[in-house]
Amino acid sequence: MKNIFEAKFLTDFTSTLANMYRLGWDERNGGNLSVMLEEEEVKEYLDINNVLRTIPMGFYAPSLVGKIFIVTGTGKYFKNAQGDPETNVGIFKVAKDGETAELLWGYKDGGKFTSELPAHLMSHIERLKVNPNNRVIMHTHPINILSMTFVHSLDEREFTRTLWRTITECMVVFPDGVGVLPWMICGTNEIGIATAEKMQKFRVVVWAHHGLYGAGNDLDEAFGLIETVEKAAEIYLKIKPFEIQSWITDPQLKEIAKRFDVTYPEGWVED
């Protein structure tokens, strides 16, 4: 077996966590991250039949049976993951019963996955229906997008349009728009169900007064998606106190969509 501490899927995972912490997106133990791994790549580093212990997932996910995930641990600080990944991160396989995690590596202090694992798995399931290549669900607390939920309407059409109109690349990066949920208690199956329902249409779902969920084919895509949404929110907050002289207009949004061959939700750009 190869040394798992040199596995690209592990080093990319922990470096992403470090960047999320560095940017101030994930204070303390806030936020969580999950990536679905390919069995063949994991088998180079771990015996996938050697189960260290089993952990109830709190959610029945029959469509994910046999799938392998790398997931942040509950109560773990992102800033510590690179220095001690085996304590702060875990790799598990979804057992045949569809509701048990078979731990293959990590959580060495006896811990377990994030309390929001059901929400992650629900979102993985829905995104895989839309995009079979989706592998990443990222939950984080970016300062500006979170702040925007206090001062902007939570109507997702208007919320999205505000973001689109700040930076030209927004229409290119998230033409499908941004889903928005009102404040809900986190760490529950209820917010997981609501988020997964939004994930049927959107790759970004904002949790009012909390943060957001983002999805992607890989870590860079999910990170870049959130990064773009967060920058647009920052610009909005900086210009909001002033009389705005110029926005990106609806005809210009249409030009962007045509130039980059992207499709936006019907009715979300004015005629």
PDB file of C-alpha atoms in Angstrom:
ATOM      1  CA  MET A   1       0.000   0.000   0.000  1.00  0.00           C
ATOM      2  CA  LYS A   2       1.091   3.545  -0.726  1.00  0.00           C
ATOM      3  CA  ASN A   3       1.424   6.091   2.088  1.00  0.00           C
ATOM      4  CA  ILE A   4      -2.015   7.660   2.506  1.00  0.00           C
ATOM      5  CA  PHE A   5      -0.524  10.887   3.817  1.00  0.00           C
ATOM      6  CA  GLU A   6       0.832  11.380   0.282  1.00  0.00           C
ATOM      7  CA  ALA A   7      -2.497  10.649  -1.437  1.00  0.00           C
ATOM      8  CA  LYS A   8      -3.537  13.539  -3.651  1.00  0.00           C
ATOM      9  CA  PHE A   9      -7.174  13.224  -2.596  1.00  0.00           C
ATOM     10  CA  LEU A  10      -6.106  13.753   1.032  1.00  0.00           C
ATOM     11  CA  THR A  11      -3.578  16.554   0.471  1.00  0.00           C
ATOM     12  CA  ASP A  12      -5.993  18.417  -1.837  1.00  0.00           C
ATOM     13  CA  PHE A  13      -8.743  18.028   0.755  1.00  0.00           C
ATOM     14  CA  THR A  14      -6.698  19.391   3.651  1.00  0.00           C
ATOM     15  CA  SER A  15      -5.189  22.233   1.600  1.00  0.00           C
ATOM     16  CA  THR A  16      -8.709  23.276   0.616  1.00  0.00           C
ATOM     17  CA  LEU A  17      -9.716  23.291   4.283  1.00  0.00           C
ATOM     18  CA  ALA A  18      -6.667  25.440   5.059  1.00  0.00           C
ATOM     19  CA  ASN A  19      -7.634  27.930   2.351  1.00  0.00           C
ATOM     20  CA  MET A  20     -11.222  28.098   3.583  1.00  0.00           C
ATOM     21  CA  TYR A  21      -9.940  28.878   7.078  1.00  0.00           C
ATOM     22  CA  ARG A  22      -7.382  31.383   5.772  1.00  0.00           C
ATOM     23  CA  LEU A  23     -10.079  33.328   3.950  1.00  0.00           C
ATOM     24  CA  GLY A  24     -12.176  33.560   7.108  1.00  0.00           C
ATOM     25  CA  TRP A  25     -14.916  31.362   5.689  1.00  0.00           C
ATOM     26  CA  ASP A  26     -14.771  28.805   8.509  1.00  0.00           C
ATOM     27  CA  GLU A  27     -14.293  30.055  12.038  1.00  0.00           C
ATOM     28  CA  ARG A  28     -13.703  27.653  14.903  1.00  0.00           C
ATOM     29  CA  ASN A  29     -15.287  24.327  13.840  1.00  0.00           C
ATOM     30  CA  GLY A  30     -17.764  26.017  11.499  1.00  0.00           C
ATOM     31  CA  GLY A  31     -18.369  24.507   8.089  1.00  0.00           C
ATOM     32  CA  ASN A  32     -17.866  21.035   6.665  1.00  0.00           C
ATOM     33  CA  LEU A  33     -16.679  19.368   3.488  1.00  0.00           C
ATOM     34  CA  SER A  34     -17.346  16.034   1.789  1.00  0.00           C
ATOM     35  CA  VAL A  35     -15.905  14.496  -1.377  1.00  0.00           C
ATOM     36  CA  MET A  36     -16.977  11.264  -3.020  1.00  0.00           C
ATOM     37  CA  LEU A  37     -13.851   9.288  -3.948  1.00  0.00           C
ATOM     38  CA  GLU A  38     -13.240   6.711  -6.661  1.00  0.00           C
ATOM     39  CA  GLU A  39     -12.772   3.214  -5.257  1.00  0.00           C
ATOM     40  CA  GLU A  40      -9.752   2.517  -7.455  1.00  0.00           C
ATOM     41  CA  GLU A  41      -7.820   5.518  -6.172  1.00  0.00           C
ATOM     42  CA  VAL A  42      -8.602   4.688  -2.548  1.00  0.00           C
ATOM     43  CA  LYS A  43      -7.534   1.042  -2.953  1.00  0.00           C
ATOM     44  CA  GLU A  44      -3.985   2.202  -3.673  1.00  0.00           C
ATOM     45  CA  TYR A  45      -3.782   3.507  -0.107  1.00  0.00           C
ATOM     46  CA  LEU A  46      -6.306   1.561   1.988  1.00  0.00           C
ATOM     47  CA  ASP A  47      -7.775  -1.903   2.280  1.00  0.00           C
ATOM     48  CA  ILE A  48     -11.407  -0.976   1.640  1.00  0.00           C
ATOM     49  CA  ASN A  49     -12.558  -4.214   3.292  1.00  0.00           C
ATOM     50  CA  ASN A  50     -10.794  -3.411   6.562  1.00  0.00           C
ATOM     51  CA  VAL A  51     -13.487  -1.641   8.574  1.00  0.00           C
ATOM     52  CA  LEU A  52     -12.105   0.063  11.690  1.00  0.00           C
ATOM     53  CA  ARG A  53     -15.547   0.672  13.205  1.00  0.00           C
ATOM     54  CA  THR A  54     -19.089   1.428  12.138  1.00  0.00           C
ATOM     55  CA  ILE A  55     -20.968   4.675  12.768  1.00  0.00           C
ATOM     56  CA  PRO A  56     -24.713   5.273  12.234  1.00  0.00           C
ATOM     57  CA  MET A  57     -25.175   7.979   9.593  1.00  0.00           C
ATOM     58  CA  GLY A  58     -28.571   9.215  10.761  1.00  0.00           C
ATOM     59  CA  PHE A  59     -29.866   9.006   7.218  1.00  0.00           C
ATOM     60  CA  TYR A  60     -30.913   6.213   4.863  1.00  0.00           C
ATOM     61  CA  ALA A  61     -29.024   6.522   1.566  1.00  0.00           C
ATOM     62  CA  PRO A  62     -29.525   3.313  -0.466  1.00  0.00           C
ATOM     63  CA  SER A  63     -28.367   4.958  -3.699  1.00  0.00           C
ATOM     64  CA  LEU A  64     -24.958   5.615  -2.105  1.00  0.00           C
ATOM     65  CA  VAL A  65     -24.278   2.047  -0.911  1.00  0.00           C
ATOM     66  CA  GLY A  66     -20.650   1.166  -1.538  1.00  0.00           C
ATOM     67  CA  LYS A  67     -19.654   4.779  -2.225  1.00  0.00           C
ATOM     68  CA  ILE A  68     -16.570   6.082  -0.446  1.00  0.00           C
ATOM     69  CA  PHE A  69     -16.374   9.569   1.043  1.00  0.00           C
ATOM     70  CA  ILE A  70     -13.756  11.732   2.715  1.00  0.00           C
ATOM     71  CA  VAL A  71     -15.469  14.023   5.239  1.00  0.00           C
ATOM     72  CA  THR A  72     -14.503  16.538   7.918  1.00  0.00           C
ATOM     73  CA  GLY A  73     -15.019  15.485  11.534  1.00  0.00           C
ATOM     74  CA  THR A  74     -17.537  16.887  13.963  1.00  0.00           C
ATOM     75  CA  GLY A  75     -16.173  19.599  16.232  1.00  0.00           C
ATOM     76  CA  LYS A  76     -12.923  19.796  14.258  1.00  0.00           C
ATOM     77  CA  TYR A  77     -11.164  23.036  13.367  1.00  0.00           C
ATOM     78  CA  PHE A  78     -10.211  23.449   9.706  1.00  0.00           C
ATOM     79  CA  LYS A  79      -6.929  25.098  10.708  1.00  0.00           C
ATOM     80  CA  ASN A  80      -5.733  21.822  12.254  1.00  0.00           C
ATOM     81  CA  ALA A  81      -6.500  19.490   9.358  1.00  0.00           C
ATOM     82  CA  GLN A  82      -3.217  19.817   7.456  1.00  0.00           C
ATOM     83  CA  GLY A  83      -1.127  19.190  10.552  1.00  0.00           C
ATOM     84  CA  ASP A  84      -3.184  16.250  11.793  1.00  0.00           C
ATOM     85  CA  PRO A  85      -5.484  14.923   9.081  1.00  0.00           C
ATOM     86  CA  GLU A  86      -5.966  11.522  10.718  1.00  0.00           C
ATOM     87  CA  THR A  87      -7.718  13.139  13.691  1.00  0.00           C
ATOM     88  CA  ASN A  88      -9.686  15.808  11.855  1.00  0.00           C
ATOM     89  CA  VAL A  89     -10.724  13.932   8.724  1.00  0.00           C
ATOM     90  CA  GLY A  90     -12.233  10.512   8.036  1.00  0.00           C
ATOM     91  CA  ILE A  91     -12.729   8.196   5.068  1.00  0.00           C
ATOM     92  CA  PHE A  92     -15.676   5.819   5.118  1.00  0.00           C
ATOM     93  CA  LYS A  93     -17.749   3.585   2.880  1.00  0.00           C
ATOM     94  CA  VAL A  94     -21.542   3.521   2.976  1.00  0.00           C
ATOM     95  CA  ALA A  95     -22.478   0.041   4.215  1.00  0.00           C
ATOM     96  CA  LYS A  96     -24.895  -2.336   2.512  1.00  0.00           C
ATOM     97  CA  ASP A  97     -27.710  -1.311   4.851  1.00  0.00           C
ATOM     98  CA  GLY A  98     -27.519   2.245   3.448  1.00  0.00           C
ATOM     99  CA  GLU A  99     -27.527   3.850   6.878  1.00  0.00           C
ATOM    100  CA  THR A 100     -24.148   2.949   8.395  1.00  0.00           C
ATOM    101  CA  ALA A 101     -20.715   4.404   7.706  1.00  0.00           C
ATOM    102  CA  GLU A 102     -17.878   1.864   7.657  1.00  0.00           C
ATOM    103  CA  LEU A 103     -14.812   3.795   8.769  1.00  0.00           C
ATOM    104  CA  LEU A 104     -11.733   2.959   6.720  1.00  0.00           C
ATOM    105  CA  TRP A 105      -9.367   5.643   8.013  1.00  0.00           C
ATOM    106  CA  GLY A 106      -9.272   8.718  10.263  1.00  0.00           C
ATOM    107  CA  TYR A 107     -11.210  10.062  13.259  1.00  0.00           C
ATOM    108  CA  LYS A 108      -8.429   8.441  15.268  1.00  0.00           C
ATOM    109  CA  ASP A 109      -9.479  10.135  18.515  1.00  0.00           C
ATOM    110  CA  GLY A 110     -12.780   8.248  18.455  1.00  0.00           C
ATOM    111  CA  GLY A 111     -14.655  11.050  16.741  1.00  0.00           C
ATOM    112  CA  LYS A 112     -16.961  10.872  13.763  1.00  0.00           C
ATOM    113  CA  PHE A 113     -18.118  12.812  10.724  1.00  0.00           C
ATOM    114  CA  THR A 114     -19.759  16.248  10.794  1.00  0.00           C
ATOM    115  CA  SER A 115     -23.231  16.484  12.291  1.00  0.00           C
ATOM    116  CA  GLU A 116     -24.393  17.765   8.915  1.00  0.00           C
ATOM    117  CA  LEU A 117     -23.484  14.538   7.114  1.00  0.00           C
ATOM    118  CA  PRO A 118     -27.165  13.776   6.296  1.00  0.00           C
ATOM    119  CA  ALA A 119     -27.454  17.191   4.604  1.00  0.00           C
ATOM    120  CA  HIS A 120     -24.291  16.452   2.621  1.00  0.00           C
ATOM    121  CA  LEU A 121     -25.469  13.022   1.525  1.00  0.00           C
ATOM    122  CA  MET A 122     -28.898  14.336   0.553  1.00  0.00           C
ATOM    123  CA  SER A 123     -27.226  17.006  -1.582  1.00  0.00           C
ATOM    124  CA  HIS A 124     -24.827  14.482  -3.137  1.00  0.00           C
ATOM    125  CA  ILE A 125     -27.805  12.329  -4.108  1.00  0.00           C
ATOM    126  CA  GLU A 126     -29.670  15.179  -5.782  1.00  0.00           C
ATOM    127  CA  ARG A 127     -26.649  16.619  -7.574  1.00  0.00           C
ATOM    128  CA  LEU A 128     -25.717  13.173  -8.925  1.00  0.00           C
ATOM    129  CA  LYS A 129     -29.170  12.941 -10.485  1.00  0.00           C
ATOM    130  CA  VAL A 130     -28.537  16.215 -12.319  1.00  0.00           C
ATOM    131  CA  ASN A 131     -24.814  15.750 -12.915  1.00  0.00           C
ATOM    132  CA  PRO A 132     -23.277  12.253 -12.611  1.00  0.00           C
ATOM    133  CA  ASN A 133     -19.819  13.850 -12.371  1.00  0.00           C
ATOM    134  CA  ASN A 134     -20.556  15.795  -9.177  1.00  0.00           C
ATOM    135  CA  ARG A 135     -18.221  14.796  -6.349  1.00  0.00           C
ATOM    136  CA  VAL A 136     -18.055  17.705  -3.884  1.00  0.00           C
ATOM    137  CA  ILE A 137     -20.409  19.299  -1.370  1.00  0.00           C
ATOM    138  CA  MET A 138     -18.878  22.247   0.475  1.00  0.00           C
ATOM    139  CA  HIS A 139     -20.521  24.066   3.379  1.00  0.00           C
ATOM    140  CA  THR A 140     -18.934  27.260   4.578  1.00  0.00           C
ATOM    141  CA  HIS A 141     -19.642  30.646   6.179  1.00  0.00           C
ATOM    142  CA  PRO A 142     -18.290  33.379   3.860  1.00  0.00           C
ATOM    143  CA  ILE A 143     -18.546  36.752   5.566  1.00  0.00           C
ATOM    144  CA  ASN A 144     -20.020  38.808   2.733  1.00  0.00           C
ATOM    145  CA  ILE A 145     -22.664  36.415   1.438  1.00  0.00           C
ATOM    146  CA  LEU A 146     -23.746  35.849   5.048  1.00  0.00           C
ATOM    147  CA  SER A 147     -23.922  39.616   5.640  1.00  0.00           C
ATOM    148  CA  MET A 148     -25.924  40.084   2.449  1.00  0.00           C
ATOM    149  CA  THR A 149     -28.727  37.909   3.849  1.00  0.00           C
ATOM    150  CA  PHE A 150     -29.375  40.565   6.521  1.00  0.00           C
ATOM    151  CA  VAL A 151     -29.826  43.494   4.134  1.00  0.00           C
ATOM    152  CA  HIS A 152     -31.192  42.001   0.914  1.00  0.00           C
ATOM    153  CA  SER A 153     -34.478  40.373  -0.007  1.00  0.00           C
ATOM    154  CA  LEU A 154     -34.252  36.567   0.272  1.00  0.00           C
ATOM    155  CA  ASP A 155     -36.179  36.129  -2.961  1.00  0.00           C
ATOM    156  CA  GLU A 156     -33.757  33.934  -4.904  1.00  0.00           C
ATOM    157  CA  ARG A 157     -34.465  35.570  -8.271  1.00  0.00           C
ATOM    158  CA  GLU A 158     -33.700  39.042  -6.921  1.00  0.00           C
ATOM    159  CA  PHE A 159     -30.798  37.791  -4.817  1.00  0.00           C
ATOM    160  CA  THR A 160     -29.241  36.155  -7.880  1.00  0.00           C
ATOM    161  CA  ARG A 161     -29.843  39.155 -10.126  1.00  0.00           C
ATOM    162  CA  THR A 162     -28.033  41.422  -7.680  1.00  0.00           C
ATOM    163  CA  LEU A 163     -25.005  39.126  -7.758  1.00  0.00           C
ATOM    164  CA  TRP A 164     -25.081  38.733 -11.554  1.00  0.00           C
ATOM    165  CA  ARG A 165     -25.118  42.508 -12.010  1.00  0.00           C
ATOM    166  CA  THR A 166     -21.928  43.158 -10.020  1.00  0.00           C
ATOM    167  CA  ILE A 167     -19.286  41.153 -11.920  1.00  0.00           C
ATOM    168  CA  THR A 168     -19.353  40.073 -15.559  1.00  0.00           C
ATOM    169  CA  GLU A 169     -18.123  36.551 -14.753  1.00  0.00           C
ATOM    170  CA  CYS A 170     -21.030  35.776 -12.395  1.00  0.00           C
ATOM    171  CA  MET A 171     -23.404  34.937 -15.239  1.00  0.00           C
ATOM    172  CA  VAL A 172     -20.725  32.620 -16.615  1.00  0.00           C
ATOM    173  CA  VAL A 173     -19.827  30.901 -13.342  1.00  0.00           C
ATOM    174  CA  PHE A 174     -23.340  30.416 -11.945  1.00  0.00           C
ATOM    175  CA  PRO A 175     -25.864  30.961 -14.752  1.00  0.00           C
ATOM    176  CA  ASP A 176     -28.234  28.574 -12.947  1.00  0.00           C
ATOM    177  CA  GLY A 177     -28.529  31.153 -10.167  1.00  0.00           C
ATOM    178  CA  VAL A 178     -28.436  30.901  -6.390  1.00  0.00           C
ATOM    179  CA  GLY A 179     -31.005  29.111  -4.241  1.00  0.00           C
ATOM    180  CA  VAL A 180     -31.920  30.807  -0.956  1.00  0.00           C
ATOM    181  CA  LEU A 181     -33.371  29.309   2.212  1.00  0.00           C
ATOM    182  CA  PRO A 182     -34.783  31.296   5.144  1.00  0.00           C
ATOM    183  CA  TRP A 183     -33.162  30.828   8.537  1.00  0.00           C
ATOM    184  CA  MET A 184     -33.485  27.254   9.796  1.00  0.00           C
ATOM    185  CA  ILE A 185     -31.898  25.229  12.589  1.00  0.00           C
ATOM    186  CA  CYS A 186     -28.654  23.722  11.298  1.00  0.00           C
ATOM    187  CA  GLY A 187     -27.544  20.116  11.782  1.00  0.00           C
ATOM    188  CA  THR A 188     -31.044  18.737  11.220  1.00  0.00           C
ATOM    189  CA  ASN A 189     -32.484  16.509   8.518  1.00  0.00           C
ATOM    190  CA  GLU A 190     -35.089  19.203   7.862  1.00  0.00           C
ATOM    191  CA  ILE A 191     -32.537  21.717   6.599  1.00  0.00           C
ATOM    192  CA  GLY A 192     -30.816  18.907   4.717  1.00  0.00           C
ATOM    193  CA  ILE A 193     -34.041  18.035   2.906  1.00  0.00           C
ATOM    194  CA  ALA A 194     -34.700  21.691   2.057  1.00  0.00           C
ATOM    195  CA  THR A 195     -31.140  22.154   0.782  1.00  0.00           C
ATOM    196  CA  ALA A 196     -31.243  18.985  -1.316  1.00  0.00           C
ATOM    197  CA  GLU A 197     -34.494  20.115  -2.901  1.00  0.00           C
ATOM    198  CA  LYS A 198     -32.811  23.370  -3.931  1.00  0.00           C
ATOM    199  CA  MET A 199     -29.812  21.398  -5.223  1.00  0.00           C
ATOM    200  CA  GLN A 200     -32.050  19.939  -7.909  1.00  0.00           C
ATOM    201  CA  LYS A 201     -31.825  23.344  -9.625  1.00  0.00           C
ATOM    202  CA  PHE A 202     -28.890  25.199  -8.079  1.00  0.00           C
ATOM    203  CA  ARG A 203     -25.223  24.444  -7.351  1.00  0.00           C
ATOM    204  CA  VAL A 204     -25.186  27.122  -4.645  1.00  0.00           C
ATOM    205  CA  VAL A 205     -27.737  27.270  -1.829  1.00  0.00           C
ATOM    206  CA  VAL A 206     -27.551  30.168   0.638  1.00  0.00           C
ATOM    207  CA  TRP A 207     -28.607  29.590   4.235  1.00  0.00           C
ATOM    208  CA  ALA A 208     -29.830  32.954   5.552  1.00  0.00           C
ATOM    209  CA  HIS A 209     -27.787  34.266   8.515  1.00  0.00           C
ATOM    210  CA  HIS A 210     -25.552  31.177   8.404  1.00  0.00           C
ATOM    211  CA  GLY A 211     -23.616  30.488   5.194  1.00  0.00           C
ATOM    212  CA  LEU A 212     -24.032  28.419   2.069  1.00  0.00           C
ATOM    213  CA  TYR A 213     -23.706  25.031   0.401  1.00  0.00           C
ATOM    214  CA  GLY A 214     -21.840  24.680  -2.881  1.00  0.00           C
ATOM    215  CA  ALA A 215     -21.432  21.708  -5.226  1.00  0.00           C
ATOM    216  CA  GLY A 216     -18.939  20.830  -7.924  1.00  0.00           C
ATOM    217  CA  ASN A 217     -17.200  18.146  -9.946  1.00  0.00           C
ATOM    218  CA  ASP A 218     -14.014  18.679  -7.947  1.00  0.00           C
ATOM    219  CA  LEU A 219     -12.651  20.802  -5.125  1.00  0.00           C
ATOM    220  CA  ASP A 220     -11.414  23.596  -7.376  1.00  0.00           C
ATOM    221  CA  GLU A 221     -14.770  23.951  -9.096  1.00  0.00           C
ATOM    222  CA  ALA A 222     -16.771  24.048  -5.869  1.00  0.00           C
ATOM    223  CA  PHE A 223     -14.270  26.422  -4.219  1.00  0.00           C
ATOM    224  CA  GLY A 224     -14.187  28.723  -7.261  1.00  0.00           C
ATOM    225  CA  LEU A 225     -17.970  28.811  -7.427  1.00  0.00           C
ATOM    226  CA  ILE A 226     -18.245  29.923  -3.811  1.00  0.00           C
ATOM    227  CA  GLU A 227     -15.330  32.323  -4.229  1.00  0.00           C
ATOM    228  CA  THR A 228     -17.129  34.061  -7.108  1.00  0.00           C
ATOM    229  CA  VAL A 229     -20.441  34.332  -5.244  1.00  0.00           C
ATOM    230  CA  GLU A 230     -18.627  35.697  -2.201  1.00  0.00           C
ATOM    231  CA  LYS A 231     -16.735  38.337  -4.218  1.00  0.00           C
ATOM    232  CA  ALA A 232     -19.959  39.511  -5.857  1.00  0.00           C
ATOM    233  CA  ALA A 233     -21.570  39.832  -2.427  1.00  0.00           C
ATOM    234  CA  GLU A 234     -18.589  41.843  -1.199  1.00  0.00           C
ATOM    235  CA  ILE A 235     -18.923  44.287  -4.092  1.00  0.00           C
ATOM    236  CA  TYR A 236     -22.658  44.633  -3.457  1.00  0.00           C
ATOM    237  CA  LEU A 237     -22.095  45.474   0.205  1.00  0.00           C
ATOM    238  CA  LYS A 238     -19.421  48.036  -0.679  1.00  0.00           C
ATOM    239  CA  ILE A 239     -21.611  49.885  -3.188  1.00  0.00           C
ATOM    240  CA  LYS A 240     -24.922  49.574  -1.335  1.00  0.00           C
ATOM    241  CA  PRO A 241     -24.458  52.712   0.830  1.00  0.00           C
ATOM    242  CA  PHE A 242     -24.011  54.858  -2.278  1.00  0.00           C
ATOM    243  CA  GLU A 243     -26.237  55.977  -5.119  1.00  0.00           C
ATOM    244  CA  ILE A 244     -25.475  53.413  -7.793  1.00  0.00           C
ATOM    245  CA  GLN A 245     -24.828  55.063 -11.150  1.00  0.00           C
ATOM    246  CA  SER A 246     -24.357  51.933 -13.227  1.00  0.00           C
ATOM    247  CA  TRP A 247     -25.181  48.208 -13.072  1.00  0.00           C
ATOM    248  CA  ILE A 248     -24.632  45.438 -15.580  1.00  0.00           C
ATOM    249  CA  THR A 249     -27.911  45.713 -17.477  1.00  0.00           C
ATOM    250  CA  ASP A 250     -30.310  42.973 -18.536  1.00  0.00           C
ATOM    251  CA  PRO A 251     -29.377  43.362 -22.247  1.00  0.00           C
ATOM    252  CA  GLN A 252     -25.734  43.001 -21.202  1.00  0.00           C
ATOM    253  CA  LEU A 253     -26.557  39.869 -19.168  1.00  0.00           C
ATOM    254  CA  LYS A 254     -28.128  38.427 -22.298  1.00  0.00           C
ATOM    255  CA  GLU A 255     -25.001  39.291 -24.256  1.00  0.00           C
ATOM    256  CA  ILE A 256     -22.870  37.462 -21.691  1.00  0.00           C
ATOM    257  CA  ALA A 257     -25.105  34.390 -21.802  1.00  0.00           C
ATOM    258  CA  LYS A 258     -24.978  34.324 -25.601  1.00  0.00           C
ATOM    259  CA  ARG A 259     -21.218  34.868 -25.765  1.00  0.00           C
ATOM    260  CA  PHE A 260     -20.446  32.071 -23.267  1.00  0.00           C
ATOM    261  CA  ASP A 261     -23.327  29.790 -24.314  1.00  0.00           C
ATOM    262  CA  VAL A 262     -24.887  29.500 -20.849  1.00  0.00           C
ATOM    263  CA  THR A 263     -28.542  29.114 -19.925  1.00  0.00           C
ATOM    264  CA  TYR A 264     -30.218  31.013 -17.106  1.00  0.00           C
ATOM    265  CA  PRO A 265     -33.630  30.337 -15.500  1.00  0.00           C
ATOM    266  CA  GLU A 266     -36.524  31.531 -17.634  1.00  0.00           C
ATOM    267  CA  GLY A 267     -37.778  34.939 -16.585  1.00  0.00           C
ATOM    268  CA  TRP A 268     -34.729  35.824 -14.511  1.00  0.00           C
ATOM    269  CA  VAL A 269     -33.443  38.346 -17.068  1.00  0.00           C
ATOM    270  CA  GLU A 270     -35.792  41.125 -18.146  1.00  0.00           C
ATOM    271  CA  ASP A 271     -36.802  41.419 -21.814  1.00  0.00           C
TER     272      ASP A 271
END
